[in-house]
Short mmCIF file of N, CA and C in Angstrom, two decimals:
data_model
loop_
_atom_site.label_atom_id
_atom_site.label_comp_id
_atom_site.label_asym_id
_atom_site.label_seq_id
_atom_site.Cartn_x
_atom_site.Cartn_y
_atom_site.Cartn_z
N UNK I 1207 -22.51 -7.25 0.72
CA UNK I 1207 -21.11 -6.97 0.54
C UNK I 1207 -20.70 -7.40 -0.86
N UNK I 1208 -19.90 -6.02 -1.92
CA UNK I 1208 -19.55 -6.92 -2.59
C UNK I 1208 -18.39 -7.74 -2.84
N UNK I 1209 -18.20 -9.02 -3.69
CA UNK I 1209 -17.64 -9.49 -3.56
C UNK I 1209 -15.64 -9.38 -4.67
N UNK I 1210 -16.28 -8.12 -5.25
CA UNK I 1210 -14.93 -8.04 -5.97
C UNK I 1210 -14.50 -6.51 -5.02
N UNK I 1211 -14.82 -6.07 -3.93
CA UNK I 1211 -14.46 -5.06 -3.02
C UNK I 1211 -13.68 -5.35 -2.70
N UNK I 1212 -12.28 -5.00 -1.92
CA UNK I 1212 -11.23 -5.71 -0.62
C UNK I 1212 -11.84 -4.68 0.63
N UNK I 1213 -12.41 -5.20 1.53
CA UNK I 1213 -12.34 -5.06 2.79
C UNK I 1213 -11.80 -3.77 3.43
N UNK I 1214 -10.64 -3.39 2.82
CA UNK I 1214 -10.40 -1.95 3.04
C UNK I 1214 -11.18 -0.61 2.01
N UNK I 1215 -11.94 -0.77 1.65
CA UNK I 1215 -12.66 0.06 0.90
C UNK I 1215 -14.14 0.34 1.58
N UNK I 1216 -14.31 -1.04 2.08
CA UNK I 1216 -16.05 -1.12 2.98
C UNK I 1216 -15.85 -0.03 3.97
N UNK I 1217 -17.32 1.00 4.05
CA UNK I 1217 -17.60 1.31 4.64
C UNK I 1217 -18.11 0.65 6.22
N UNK I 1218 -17.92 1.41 7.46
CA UNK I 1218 -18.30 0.29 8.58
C UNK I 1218 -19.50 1.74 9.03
N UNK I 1219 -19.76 2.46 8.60
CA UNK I 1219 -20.45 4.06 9.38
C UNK I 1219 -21.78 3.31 8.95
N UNK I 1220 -22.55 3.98 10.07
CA UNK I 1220 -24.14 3.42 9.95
C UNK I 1220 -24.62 5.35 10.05
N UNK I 1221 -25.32 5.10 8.85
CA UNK I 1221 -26.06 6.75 8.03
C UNK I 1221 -26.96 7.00 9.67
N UNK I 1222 -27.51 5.84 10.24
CA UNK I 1222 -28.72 5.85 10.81
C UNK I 1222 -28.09 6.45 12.58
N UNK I 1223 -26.72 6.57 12.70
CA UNK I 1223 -26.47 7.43 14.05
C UNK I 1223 -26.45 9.11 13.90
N UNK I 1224 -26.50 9.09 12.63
CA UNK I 1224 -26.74 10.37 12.32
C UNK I 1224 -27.72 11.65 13.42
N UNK I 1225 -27.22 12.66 14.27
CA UNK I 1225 -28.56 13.39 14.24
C UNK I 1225 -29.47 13.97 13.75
N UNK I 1226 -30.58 13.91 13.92
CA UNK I 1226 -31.63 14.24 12.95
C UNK I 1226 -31.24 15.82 13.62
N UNK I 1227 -30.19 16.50 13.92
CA UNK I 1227 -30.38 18.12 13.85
C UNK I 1227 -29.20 18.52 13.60
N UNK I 1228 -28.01 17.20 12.95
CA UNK I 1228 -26.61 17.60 12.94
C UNK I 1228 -26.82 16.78 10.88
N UNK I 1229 -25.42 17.10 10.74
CA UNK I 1229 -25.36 16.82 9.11
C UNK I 1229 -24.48 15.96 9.36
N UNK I 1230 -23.80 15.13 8.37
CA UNK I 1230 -22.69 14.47 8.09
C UNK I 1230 -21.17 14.71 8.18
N UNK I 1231 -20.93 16.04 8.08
CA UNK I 1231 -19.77 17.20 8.66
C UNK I 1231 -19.62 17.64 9.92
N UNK I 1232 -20.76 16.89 10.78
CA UNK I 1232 -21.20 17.59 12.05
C UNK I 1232 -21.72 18.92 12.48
N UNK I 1233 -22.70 19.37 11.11
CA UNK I 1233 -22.40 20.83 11.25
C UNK I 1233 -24.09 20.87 11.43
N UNK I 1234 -24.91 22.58 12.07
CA UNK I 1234 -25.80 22.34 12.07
C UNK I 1234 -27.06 22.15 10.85
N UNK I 1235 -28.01 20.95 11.03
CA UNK I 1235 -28.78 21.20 9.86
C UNK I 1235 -29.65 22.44 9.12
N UNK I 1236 -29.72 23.19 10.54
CA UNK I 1236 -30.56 24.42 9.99
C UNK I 1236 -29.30 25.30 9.24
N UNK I 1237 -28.34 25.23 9.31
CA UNK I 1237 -26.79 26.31 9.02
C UNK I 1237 -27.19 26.00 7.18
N UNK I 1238 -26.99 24.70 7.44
CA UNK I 1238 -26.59 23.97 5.79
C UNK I 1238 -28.11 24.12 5.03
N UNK I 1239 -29.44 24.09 5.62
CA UNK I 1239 -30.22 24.69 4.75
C UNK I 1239 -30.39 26.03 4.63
N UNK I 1240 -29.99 27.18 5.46
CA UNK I 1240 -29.74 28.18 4.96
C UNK I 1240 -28.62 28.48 4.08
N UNK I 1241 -27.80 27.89 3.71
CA UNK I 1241 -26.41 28.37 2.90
C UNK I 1241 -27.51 27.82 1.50
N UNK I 1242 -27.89 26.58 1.90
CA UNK I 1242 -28.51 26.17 0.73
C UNK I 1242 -29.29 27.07 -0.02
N UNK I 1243 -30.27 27.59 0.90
CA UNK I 1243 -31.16 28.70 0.69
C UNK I 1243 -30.75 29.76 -0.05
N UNK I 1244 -29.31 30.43 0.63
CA UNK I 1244 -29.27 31.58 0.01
C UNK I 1244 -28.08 31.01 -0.98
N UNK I 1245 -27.38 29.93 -1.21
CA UNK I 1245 -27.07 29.81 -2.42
C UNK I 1245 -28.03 30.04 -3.72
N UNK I 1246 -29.34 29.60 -3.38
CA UNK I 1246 -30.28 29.19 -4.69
C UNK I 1246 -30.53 30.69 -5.05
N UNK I 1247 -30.70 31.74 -3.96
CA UNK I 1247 -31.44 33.18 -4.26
C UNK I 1247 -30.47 34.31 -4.67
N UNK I 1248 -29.01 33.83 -4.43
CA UNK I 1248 -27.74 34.49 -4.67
C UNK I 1248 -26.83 34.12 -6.35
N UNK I 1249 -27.98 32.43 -6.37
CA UNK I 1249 -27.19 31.86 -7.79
C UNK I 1249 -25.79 31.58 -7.76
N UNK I 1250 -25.07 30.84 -6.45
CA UNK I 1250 -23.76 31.17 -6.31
C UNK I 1250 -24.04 29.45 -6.23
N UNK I 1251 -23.53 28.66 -7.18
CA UNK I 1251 -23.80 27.21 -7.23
C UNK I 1251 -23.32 26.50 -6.55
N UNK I 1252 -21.82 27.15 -6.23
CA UNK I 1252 -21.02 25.93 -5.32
C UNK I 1252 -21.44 25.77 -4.03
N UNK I 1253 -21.88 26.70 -3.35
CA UNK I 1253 -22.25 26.70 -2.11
C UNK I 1253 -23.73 25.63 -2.12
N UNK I 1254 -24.92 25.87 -2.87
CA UNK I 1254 -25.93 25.26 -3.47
C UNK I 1254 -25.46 23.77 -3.83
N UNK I 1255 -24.62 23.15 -4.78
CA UNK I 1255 -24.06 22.21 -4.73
C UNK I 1255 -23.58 21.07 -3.33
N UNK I 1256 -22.41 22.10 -2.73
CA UNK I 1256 -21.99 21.81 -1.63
C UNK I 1256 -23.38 21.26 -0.63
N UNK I 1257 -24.16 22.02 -0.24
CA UNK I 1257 -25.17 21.82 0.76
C UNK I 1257 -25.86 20.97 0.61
N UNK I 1258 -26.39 20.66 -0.83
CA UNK I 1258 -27.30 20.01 -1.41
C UNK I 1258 -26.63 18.20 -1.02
N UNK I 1259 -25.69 18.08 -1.29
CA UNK I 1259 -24.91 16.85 -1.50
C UNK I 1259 -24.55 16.71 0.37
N UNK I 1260 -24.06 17.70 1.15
CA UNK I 1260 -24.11 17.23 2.78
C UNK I 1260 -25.29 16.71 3.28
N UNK I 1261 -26.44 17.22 2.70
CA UNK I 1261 -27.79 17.20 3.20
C UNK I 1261 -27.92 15.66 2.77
N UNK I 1262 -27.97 15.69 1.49
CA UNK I 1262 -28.10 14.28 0.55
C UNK I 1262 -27.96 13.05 1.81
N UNK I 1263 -26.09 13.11 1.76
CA UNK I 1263 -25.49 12.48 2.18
C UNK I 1263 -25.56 11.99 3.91
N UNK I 1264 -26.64 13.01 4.46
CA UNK I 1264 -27.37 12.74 5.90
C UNK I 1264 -28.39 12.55 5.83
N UNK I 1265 -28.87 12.21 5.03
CA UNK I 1265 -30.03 11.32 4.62
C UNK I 1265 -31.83 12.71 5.08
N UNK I 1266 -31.26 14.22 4.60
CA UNK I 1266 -32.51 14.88 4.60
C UNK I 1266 -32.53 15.51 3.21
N UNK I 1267 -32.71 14.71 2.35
CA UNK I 1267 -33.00 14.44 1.11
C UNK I 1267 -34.61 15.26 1.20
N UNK I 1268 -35.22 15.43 1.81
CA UNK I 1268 -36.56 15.97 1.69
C UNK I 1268 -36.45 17.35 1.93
N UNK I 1269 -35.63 18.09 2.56
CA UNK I 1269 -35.36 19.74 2.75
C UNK I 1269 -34.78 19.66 1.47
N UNK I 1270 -33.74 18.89 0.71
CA UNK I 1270 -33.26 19.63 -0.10
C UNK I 1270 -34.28 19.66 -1.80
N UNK I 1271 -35.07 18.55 -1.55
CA UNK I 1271 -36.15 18.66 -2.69
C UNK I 1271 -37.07 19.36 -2.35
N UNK I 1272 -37.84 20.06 -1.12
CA UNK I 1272 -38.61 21.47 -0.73
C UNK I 1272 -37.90 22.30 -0.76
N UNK I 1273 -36.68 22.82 -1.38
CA UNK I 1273 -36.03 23.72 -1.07
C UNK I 1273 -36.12 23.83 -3.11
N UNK I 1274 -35.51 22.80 -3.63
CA UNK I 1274 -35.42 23.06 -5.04
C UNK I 1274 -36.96 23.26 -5.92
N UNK I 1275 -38.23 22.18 -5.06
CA UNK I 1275 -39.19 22.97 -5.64
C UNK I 1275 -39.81 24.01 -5.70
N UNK I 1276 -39.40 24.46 -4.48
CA UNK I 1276 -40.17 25.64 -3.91
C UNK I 1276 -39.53 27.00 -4.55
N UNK I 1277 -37.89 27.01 -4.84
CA UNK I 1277 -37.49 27.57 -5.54
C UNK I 1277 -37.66 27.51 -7.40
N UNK I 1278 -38.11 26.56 -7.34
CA UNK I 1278 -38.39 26.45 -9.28
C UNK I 1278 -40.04 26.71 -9.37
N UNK I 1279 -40.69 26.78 -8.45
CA UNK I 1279 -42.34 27.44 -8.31
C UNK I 1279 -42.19 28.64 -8.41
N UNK I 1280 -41.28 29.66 -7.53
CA UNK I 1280 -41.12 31.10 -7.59
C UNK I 1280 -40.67 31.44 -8.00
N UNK I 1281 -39.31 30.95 -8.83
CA UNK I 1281 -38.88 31.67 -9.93
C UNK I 1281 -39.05 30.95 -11.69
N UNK I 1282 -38.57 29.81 -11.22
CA UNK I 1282 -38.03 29.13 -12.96
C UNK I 1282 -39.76 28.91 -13.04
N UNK I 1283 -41.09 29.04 -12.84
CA UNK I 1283 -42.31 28.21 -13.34
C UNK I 1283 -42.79 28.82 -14.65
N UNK I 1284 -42.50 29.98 -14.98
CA UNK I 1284 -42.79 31.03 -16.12
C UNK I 1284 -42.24 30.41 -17.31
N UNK I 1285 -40.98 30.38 -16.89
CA UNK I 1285 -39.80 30.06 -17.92
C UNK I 1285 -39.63 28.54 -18.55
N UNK I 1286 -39.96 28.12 -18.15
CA UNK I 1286 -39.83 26.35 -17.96
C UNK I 1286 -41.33 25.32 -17.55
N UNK I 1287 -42.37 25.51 -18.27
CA UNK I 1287 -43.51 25.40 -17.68
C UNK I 1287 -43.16 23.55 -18.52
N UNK I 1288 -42.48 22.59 -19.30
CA UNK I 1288 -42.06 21.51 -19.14
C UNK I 1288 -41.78 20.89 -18.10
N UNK I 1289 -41.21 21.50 -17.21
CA UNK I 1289 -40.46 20.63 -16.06
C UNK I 1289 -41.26 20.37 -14.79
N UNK I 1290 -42.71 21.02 -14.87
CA UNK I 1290 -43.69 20.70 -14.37
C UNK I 1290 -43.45 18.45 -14.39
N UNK I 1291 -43.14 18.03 -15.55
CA UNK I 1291 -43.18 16.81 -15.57
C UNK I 1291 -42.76 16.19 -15.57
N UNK I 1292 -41.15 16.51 -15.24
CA UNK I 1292 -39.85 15.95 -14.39
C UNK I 1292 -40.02 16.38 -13.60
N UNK I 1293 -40.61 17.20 -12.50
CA UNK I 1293 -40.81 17.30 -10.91
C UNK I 1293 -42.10 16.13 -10.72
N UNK I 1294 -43.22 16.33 -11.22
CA UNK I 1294 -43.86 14.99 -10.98
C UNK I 1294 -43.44 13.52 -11.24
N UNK I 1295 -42.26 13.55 -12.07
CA UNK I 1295 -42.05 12.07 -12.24
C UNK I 1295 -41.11 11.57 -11.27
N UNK I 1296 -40.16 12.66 -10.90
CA UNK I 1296 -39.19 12.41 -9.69
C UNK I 1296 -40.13 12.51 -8.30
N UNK I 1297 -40.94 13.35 -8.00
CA UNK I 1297 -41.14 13.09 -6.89
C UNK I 1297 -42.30 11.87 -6.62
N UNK I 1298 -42.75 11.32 -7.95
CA UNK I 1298 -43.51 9.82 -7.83
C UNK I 1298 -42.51 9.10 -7.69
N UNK I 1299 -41.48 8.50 -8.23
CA UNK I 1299 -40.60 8.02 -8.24
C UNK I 1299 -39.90 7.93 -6.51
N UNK I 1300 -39.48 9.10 -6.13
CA UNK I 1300 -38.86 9.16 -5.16
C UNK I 1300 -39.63 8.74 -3.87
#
């Protein structure tokens, strides 16, 4: 806890009642990785954004990094053959 917080700011939600088949919005997880999905193949960011950060925030942080590599393998790998080594350093890292 910290200590220059006031008490009305603390969170009391535990991430960990979460369902592993519901999101943080209560919505379904498979819904929010398809919006995700076809945000990335439509290029429509906010939706991509949006999903990316619900997902985050319900702790399946791993669909949304198989979703961004898998999309920068099939399209961006031509174009961007650098970032080969910011995907290995984040996903050592992570």
């Amino acid at each position: 806890m910290n200590k220059n917080l006031s008490k009305q700011f603390i969170s009391t939600f535990d991430p960990l009642k979460i369902s592993k088949s519901r999101t943080l919005l209560d919505k379904e997880k498979k819904d929010v990785v398809k919006k995700l999905t076809t945000g990335l193949t439509n290029r429509k960011v906010t939706d991509t954004i949006n999903s990316a950060i619900e997902l985050h925030c319900s702790g399946h942080i791993d669909f949304v990094l198989k979703k961004l590599f898998n999309y920068y393998y099939s399209e961006i790998n031509m174009a961007q053959p650098q970032c080969i080594d910011y995907i290995y350093l984040f996903s050592k890292y992570y």
